[in-house]
Coordinates of C-alpha atoms in Angstrom, one line a residue:
Chain A
M1304 CA -24.0 22.3 31.9
R1305 CA -20.3 21.9 31.1
H1306 CA -17.9 23.1 34.3
G1307 CA -16.4 25.9 32.3
A1308 CA -20.1 27.2 31.4
R1309 CA -21.2 26.9 35.2
K1310 CA -18.2 29.0 36.5
M1311 CA -19.0 31.5 33.6
L1312 CA -22.5 31.6 34.9
E1313 CA -21.6 32.2 38.3
K1314 CA -19.2 34.9 37.4
L1315 CA -22.2 36.7 35.6
Q1316 CA -24.3 36.4 38.5
D1317 CA -21.4 37.9 40.4
V1318 CA -21.5 40.8 38.1
Q1319 CA -25.1 40.9 38.3
M1320 CA -25.1 41.5 42.1
R1321 CA -22.5 43.9 41.7
L1322 CA -24.3 46.0 39.4
Q1323 CA -27.3 45.9 41.9
D1324 CA -24.9 48.3 44.2
K1325 CA -24.0 50.7 41.7
P1326 CA -26.8 53.5 41.3
Q1327 CA -25.0 55.8 39.3
L1328 CA -24.2 53.1 36.8
L1329 CA -28.1 51.7 36.9
R1330 CA -28.9 55.6 36.0
R1331 CA -26.6 55.7 33.0
G1332 CA -28.4 52.6 31.9
R1333 CA -32.1 53.5 32.8
L1334 CA -33.0 53.5 29.0
I1335 CA -31.5 50.1 28.2
S1336 CA -34.0 47.4 28.1
D1337 CA -31.9 45.1 25.7
T1338 CA -31.2 41.7 25.6
V1339 CA -27.0 40.8 25.0
L1340 CA -25.6 37.4 23.9
L1341 CA -22.4 36.6 25.3
R1342 CA -20.4 33.7 23.9
V1343 CA -17.9 32.1 25.7
D1344 CA -15.8 29.2 24.1
G1345 CA -19.2 28.5 22.3
D1346 CA -21.4 28.5 25.5
E1347 CA -24.0 31.1 25.3
F1348 CA -25.4 33.5 27.9
Y1349 CA -28.2 35.6 27.3
L1350 CA -28.5 38.6 29.5
H1351 CA -31.5 40.6 29.5
F1352 CA -31.3 44.1 30.9
D1353 CA -34.2 46.2 32.0
K1354 CA -33.9 49.7 32.7
G1355 CA -30.1 49.1 33.5
A1356 CA -30.5 46.3 35.8
L1357 CA -29.4 42.8 34.7
A1358 CA -32.7 41.4 35.1
T1359 CA -32.0 37.7 34.2
I1360 CA -29.3 35.6 32.7
T1361 CA -30.4 32.9 30.7
P1362 CA -27.9 30.2 29.8
G1363 CA -28.1 28.9 26.0
P1364 CA -28.0 27.1 23.6
S1365 CA -31.0 28.9 22.0
K1366 CA -31.9 29.8 18.6
K1367 CA -35.3 31.4 19.9
I1368 CA -34.0 34.1 22.0
P1369 CA -33.8 37.4 20.2
Y1370 CA -30.8 39.7 21.0
Q1371 CA -29.7 43.2 20.2
F1372 CA -26.0 42.4 19.9
G1373 CA -23.6 40.0 20.9
L1374 CA -19.7 39.4 22.0
S1375 CA -18.1 36.3 21.1
T1376 CA -15.0 35.5 22.8
D1377 CA -13.1 32.8 24.7
A1378 CA -12.4 31.9 28.5
E1379 CA -9.1 32.7 28.4
A1380 CA -9.0 36.0 27.0
L1381 CA -11.9 37.0 29.4
A1382 CA -10.1 35.7 32.5
A1383 CA -7.1 38.0 31.5
F1384 CA -9.6 40.9 31.0
W1385 CA -11.1 40.4 34.4
T1386 CA -7.3 40.7 36.0
P1387 CA -6.8 44.0 37.6
T1388 CA -4.1 45.1 35.1
P1389 CA -4.6 43.1 31.9
P1390 CA -1.7 42.8 29.2
P1391 CA -2.1 45.4 26.3
G1392 CA -5.1 43.9 24.3
F1393 CA -6.9 42.2 26.9
H1394 CA -7.9 45.6 28.7
D1395 CA -10.6 46.4 26.7
I1396 CA -13.4 44.7 24.7
F1397 CA -12.6 46.8 21.4
A1398 CA -8.9 46.1 21.9
M1399 CA -9.6 42.4 22.4
A1400 CA -11.4 42.7 18.8
K1401 CA -8.5 44.4 17.3
I1402 CA -6.2 41.4 18.3
G1403 CA -8.8 39.1 17.0
R1404 CA -9.9 37.7 20.6
L1405 CA -13.4 39.0 20.4
E1406 CA -16.1 39.5 17.8
F1407 CA -19.2 41.7 17.6
S1408 CA -22.4 40.5 16.1
G1409 CA -25.7 42.2 15.8
D1410 CA -26.7 46.0 16.0
I1411 CA -23.3 47.2 16.8
L1412 CA -24.6 51.0 16.8
R1413 CA -26.9 49.7 19.6
L1414 CA -23.8 49.0 21.6
V1415 CA -22.0 52.1 20.8
K1416 CA -24.5 54.4 21.6
N1417 CA -24.8 52.8 25.2
L1418 CA -21.0 51.7 25.1
M1419 CA -19.9 53.4 28.6
F1420 CA -22.6 51.5 30.3
F1421 CA -21.8 48.3 28.6
K1422 CA -18.1 48.5 29.1
E1423 CA -18.4 49.6 32.9
V1424 CA -21.0 46.7 33.6
L1425 CA -18.3 44.4 32.2
L1426 CA -15.7 46.0 34.0
L1427 CA -17.7 44.9 37.3
G1428 CA -16.0 41.5 36.8
R1429 CA -12.4 42.9 37.1
E1430 CA -10.5 42.1 40.3
G1431 CA -10.7 44.7 42.8
A1432 CA -13.5 46.4 41.3
A1433 CA -15.4 48.0 43.8
Chain B
M123 CA -5.5 76.1 48.8
S124 CA -3.1 76.6 45.6
I125 CA -3.0 78.6 42.6
E126 CA -1.4 77.1 39.6
P127 CA 1.3 78.9 37.6
I128 CA -0.6 78.4 34.3
T129 CA -1.7 81.5 32.4
G130 CA -4.4 81.6 29.6
R131 CA -4.8 84.2 27.2
Y132 CA -6.7 84.7 23.7
L133 CA -4.8 85.1 20.6
N134 CA -6.7 86.7 17.5
V135 CA -5.2 85.6 14.1
Q136 CA -6.3 85.1 10.8
V137 CA -6.0 81.3 9.4
A138 CA -6.5 80.6 5.9
G139 CA -8.3 84.1 5.3
R140 CA -11.0 83.5 8.4
A141 CA -10.6 85.3 11.8
Q142 CA -10.0 82.9 14.7
R143 CA -9.9 83.7 18.6
I144 CA -7.7 81.3 19.9
Y145 CA -7.3 80.3 23.5
V146 CA -3.5 79.9 24.5
E147 CA -2.3 78.6 28.0
E148 CA 1.5 78.8 28.8
A149 CA 3.9 78.2 31.9
G150 CA 7.5 78.6 32.5
Q151 CA 10.6 80.3 30.6
G152 CA 13.3 79.3 28.5
C153 CA 13.0 77.0 25.2
P154 CA 9.9 77.2 23.8
V155 CA 7.9 73.9 23.3
L156 CA 4.6 74.3 21.6
C157 CA 2.2 71.1 22.6
L158 CA -0.9 70.1 20.5
H159 CA -3.6 68.3 22.3
T160 CA -5.5 65.0 20.6
A161 CA -8.5 64.8 18.6
G162 CA -11.8 65.8 20.4
S163 CA -10.0 67.2 23.4
D164 CA -8.3 70.4 24.5
T165 CA -5.3 72.1 26.4
R166 CA -6.3 70.6 29.5
Q167 CA -4.6 67.3 28.3
W168 CA -1.3 69.2 28.9
R169 CA -2.2 70.4 32.7
H170 CA 0.5 68.3 34.3
I171 CA 3.4 69.4 32.0
L172 CA 2.2 73.0 32.5
N173 CA 2.4 72.6 36.3
D174 CA 5.7 70.5 36.3
A175 CA 8.1 73.2 38.0
E176 CA 11.1 71.2 37.2
I177 CA 10.3 71.3 33.4
T178 CA 9.0 75.0 33.2
K179 CA 12.1 76.0 35.2
T180 CA 14.0 76.0 31.8
N181 CA 11.1 75.5 29.1
R182 CA 8.3 77.8 28.2
I183 CA 5.4 75.4 27.7
I184 CA 2.9 76.7 25.4
T185 CA -0.6 74.9 24.3
F186 CA -3.7 76.1 22.6
D187 CA -7.2 75.0 22.1
M188 CA -7.6 74.2 18.1
P189 CA -10.6 76.3 16.7
W190 CA -13.9 74.7 17.7
H191 CA -12.3 73.0 20.7
G192 CA -12.2 73.9 24.4
K193 CA -12.0 77.7 25.1
S194 CA -11.6 78.7 21.3
L195 CA -14.9 79.5 19.6
P196 CA -15.5 78.1 15.9
P197 CA -15.2 80.7 13.4
E198 CA -17.9 83.1 12.4
G199 CA -20.7 81.3 10.2
F200 CA -19.9 77.8 11.7
H201 CA -23.6 77.2 12.2
D202 CA -23.9 77.0 8.4
E203 CA -21.0 74.6 7.8
E204 CA -19.8 71.1 8.4
Y205 CA -16.4 70.9 10.4
L206 CA -14.1 68.8 8.3
L207 CA -10.4 69.3 9.6
T208 CA -7.8 69.2 7.0
T209 CA -4.1 69.0 6.9
E210 CA -3.6 72.5 5.2
T211 CA -5.9 74.2 7.8
Y212 CA -4.1 72.5 10.6
M213 CA -1.0 73.3 9.6
A214 CA -1.7 76.9 8.8
T215 CA -3.3 77.1 12.3
V216 CA -0.1 76.0 14.1
L217 CA 2.0 78.2 12.0
A218 CA -0.3 81.2 12.7
V219 CA -0.2 80.7 16.5
I220 CA 3.8 80.7 16.2
D221 CA 3.5 83.7 14.3
G222 CA 1.2 85.5 16.7
L223 CA 3.1 84.6 19.7
G224 CA 6.4 85.5 18.1
L225 CA 8.0 82.1 18.7
D226 CA 11.4 81.5 17.5
R227 CA 11.8 77.9 16.2
P228 CA 9.8 76.1 19.0
V229 CA 9.9 72.3 19.8
L230 CA 6.8 71.0 18.6
A231 CA 5.3 68.3 20.6
G232 CA 2.1 66.8 19.3
V233 CA -0.2 63.8 20.4
S234 CA -2.3 61.6 18.1
M235 CA -3.5 63.9 15.5
G236 CA -1.3 66.2 16.9
G237 CA 1.7 64.1 16.2
R238 CA 0.4 63.7 12.6
I239 CA 0.4 67.2 12.2
A240 CA 3.8 67.5 13.6
L241 CA 5.2 64.9 11.1
Q242 CA 3.4 67.1 8.2
L243 CA 4.9 70.2 9.6
A244 CA 8.2 68.5 9.9
R245 CA 8.2 67.5 6.2
H246 CA 6.5 70.8 4.8
H247 CA 8.0 73.4 7.2
G248 CA 10.9 71.7 9.2
D249 CA 12.9 75.1 9.2
R250 CA 10.4 76.9 11.3
F251 CA 11.0 74.2 14.3
A252 CA 13.9 72.9 16.5
G253 CA 12.6 69.5 16.6
F254 CA 9.5 67.2 16.9
L255 CA 8.1 65.0 19.5
A256 CA 5.9 62.9 17.7
I257 CA 3.7 61.1 20.5
E258 CA 1.3 58.4 19.8
A259 CA 2.1 59.5 16.0
S260 CA 2.1 57.6 12.8
D261 CA 2.1 57.9 9.2
F262 CA -1.8 56.7 8.7
Q263 CA -4.5 55.1 10.8
P264 CA -7.8 54.3 8.6
A265 CA -10.9 54.1 10.7
W266 CA -12.2 50.8 11.9
Y267 CA -15.1 52.8 13.5
D268 CA -17.6 54.6 11.4
I269 CA -16.7 58.4 12.3
D270 CA -20.5 59.2 11.7
W271 CA -21.3 57.4 15.1
F272 CA -20.1 60.5 16.7
H273 CA -22.4 63.2 15.4
R274 CA -25.9 62.1 15.3
P275 CA -29.1 63.5 16.6
D276 CA -30.3 60.2 18.5
A277 CA -27.2 60.0 20.8
H278 CA -24.5 61.9 22.6
G279 CA -21.4 62.1 20.6
G280 CA -19.3 62.9 23.4
E281 CA -20.0 60.5 25.5
M282 CA -19.8 57.8 22.7
G283 CA -16.6 59.2 21.8
A284 CA -15.6 58.9 25.3
A285 CA -16.3 55.3 25.4
L286 CA -14.7 54.6 22.4
V287 CA -11.6 56.1 23.0
S288 CA -11.3 54.5 26.7
T289 CA -10.0 51.5 24.6
N290 CA -6.8 53.4 24.4
I291 CA -6.1 54.2 28.2
S292 CA -4.0 52.1 30.1
P293 CA -5.4 49.9 33.3
H294 CA -2.3 51.3 34.9
A295 CA -3.7 55.0 34.6
P296 CA -4.7 56.5 38.0
L297 CA -8.7 56.3 37.8
A298 CA -8.9 60.1 38.6
E299 CA -6.9 60.8 35.4
R300 CA -8.7 58.2 33.4
W301 CA -11.8 59.8 34.0
N302 CA -10.4 63.4 33.9
T303 CA -9.3 62.4 30.2
L304 CA -12.7 61.2 29.4
W305 CA -14.4 64.1 30.6
M306 CA -12.6 66.3 27.9
F307 CA -13.9 64.2 25.2
M308 CA -17.5 64.0 26.8
S309 CA -17.4 67.8 26.7
S310 CA -16.5 68.4 23.2
G311 CA -18.7 70.2 20.9
P312 CA -20.8 68.4 18.5
G313 CA -19.4 67.1 15.3
V314 CA -16.0 68.1 16.5
F315 CA -14.5 64.6 17.1
R316 CA -15.7 63.5 13.9
G317 CA -14.3 66.4 11.9
D318 CA -11.2 65.6 13.6
L319 CA -11.1 62.1 12.8
S320 CA -12.1 62.8 9.3
F321 CA -8.5 64.5 8.9
Y322 CA -6.8 61.8 11.0
T323 CA -8.3 58.6 9.3
R324 CA -8.5 60.0 5.6
D325 CA -5.6 61.7 4.8
D326 CA -2.8 59.3 4.0
S327 CA -0.4 61.9 2.1
L328 CA 2.5 61.2 4.7
V329 CA 2.7 57.6 3.3
G330 CA 5.7 57.2 1.1
N331 CA 6.8 60.8 1.7
L332 CA 8.4 60.5 5.0
G333 CA 11.9 60.3 3.6
D334 CA 11.7 64.0 2.9
I335 CA 12.0 64.8 6.6
D336 CA 15.5 66.1 7.5
T337 CA 16.2 64.8 11.1
A338 CA 19.8 66.3 10.7
K339 CA 18.5 69.8 11.0
T340 CA 15.2 69.0 13.0
P341 CA 15.3 66.1 14.9
V342 CA 12.1 63.5 15.4
H343 CA 11.3 61.6 18.5
F344 CA 8.5 59.1 18.7
I345 CA 7.1 58.2 21.9
V346 CA 4.2 55.4 21.9
G347 CA 2.3 53.7 24.6
A348 CA 1.9 50.0 24.6
Y349 CA -1.7 50.2 25.7
D350 CA -2.4 52.4 22.5
F351 CA -4.6 50.4 20.2
T352 CA -5.3 53.6 17.9
C353 CA -1.6 53.9 17.1
T354 CA 0.1 50.9 18.2
P355 CA 3.9 50.5 19.1
D356 CA 4.0 49.0 15.6
D357 CA 2.4 51.7 13.9
A358 CA 4.7 54.3 15.4
R359 CA 7.7 51.9 14.5
R360 CA 6.7 51.6 11.1
T361 CA 6.5 55.4 10.7
A362 CA 9.6 56.0 12.7
D363 CA 11.7 53.4 10.5
A364 CA 10.6 55.4 7.2
I365 CA 12.2 58.6 8.5
P366 CA 16.0 58.4 8.4
G367 CA 17.6 59.3 11.7
A368 CA 14.1 59.0 13.8
T369 CA 14.3 57.9 17.3
L370 CA 11.4 56.1 19.2
A371 CA 10.7 54.9 22.7
V372 CA 7.7 52.7 24.1
M373 CA 6.2 53.3 27.2
D374 CA 4.9 50.3 28.8
E375 CA 2.3 51.2 31.0
V376 CA 0.6 53.8 29.1
G377 CA -1.9 54.4 26.3
H378 CA -3.0 57.1 23.7
F379 CA -3.3 60.1 25.9
P380 CA 0.1 59.8 28.1
M381 CA 0.4 63.4 29.3
S382 CA -3.4 63.1 30.8
E383 CA -4.0 59.7 31.6
H384 CA -0.6 58.7 33.5
P385 CA 1.4 61.7 33.9
A386 CA 3.7 60.1 36.4
A387 CA 4.7 57.2 33.7
F388 CA 4.9 59.9 31.0
R389 CA 7.0 62.4 32.7
S390 CA 10.4 60.9 32.2
F391 CA 9.8 59.8 28.4
F392 CA 9.1 63.7 28.0
V393 CA 12.0 65.0 29.6
D394 CA 14.1 62.5 27.6
G395 CA 12.4 63.5 24.4
L396 CA 13.1 67.4 25.3
A397 CA 16.8 66.4 25.9
R398 CA 17.0 65.0 22.5
M399 CA 16.1 68.5 21.1
P400 CA 18.7 71.3 20.3
S401 CA 18.7 73.8 22.8
D402 CA 20.1 76.9 20.9

């Protein structure tokens, strides 16, 4: 695994641990048992949610793992997103999509139906997030 | 313990031939300033301006819940119809409130879809107003989402709408006000946000017609937040540039719901906007 991918995996594992300490967020996601593909600079990470918990993170590449929807971005954009007060455009995943730094794939309605949960999970990686 | 100076009453008026019971809040005295909420929300967005003693010392700040929103009920028979706001009904509602309250040429301060209708009223009924504050406002914004997402039986439209609009809240906004702002979307009635967005994302009748607005008689001042990705500063600037004499200010640390999400950062821009309006 290349260095950038290893650092990203560590970051996602940190998000995974923080989510375990968020009972209200886990409750919000209690009906969500989906796999989400996060692609960063081409490196793939399959996030397997089980009743709201981020149960496992499987690094890719893989052509065999089914997923409900995917987010594809770059490490620089994601690093900006995770700063305490990102500049305009990097403060939200939909804003990142609008400025062309993130793309959605798969069942976007599945994402939108549970958008607050997935947004809050990703925000756990932001510096200063409790 | 404290009691806020805001008072609320209900105005019963006819709008386009239908009886409407409209909830109105106000505070202060002096120059009347009628404030319009965004799509999918209600008067609570204006709570900080209504509670600002310095502003209400010389301004009568008034705001109302559009029919179907907040404490204004939908009209009789709503159960058997699809709510789709139109430019004509929206303008008629604002004018009916002005007539019902007996307001003489108020300043109109509208945010988002309220800013859009402020521009329509500036074009069609400018003589009824002293001036316009077009906040997070533009001539037209096509939807980059499917408005039908927000009214469906298998998901909570309010929570989905809140999650979507959170895109437009600044990370500089205090956390408590961010969530207060989202709560109003979460608690909107089923299909209401969708019906508002139908007006906001489908009616492009202002495009090419903004030159009709006479800012010599009624000034138009735009205020837009840098974190607004529904109506970006470029969208507001494009619109302001099409109105001879219109002015514009950009708020660096604010998004699409300035008066609600980040009242401290919005206040000076609102006060500056009011100062640009004629006072007689």
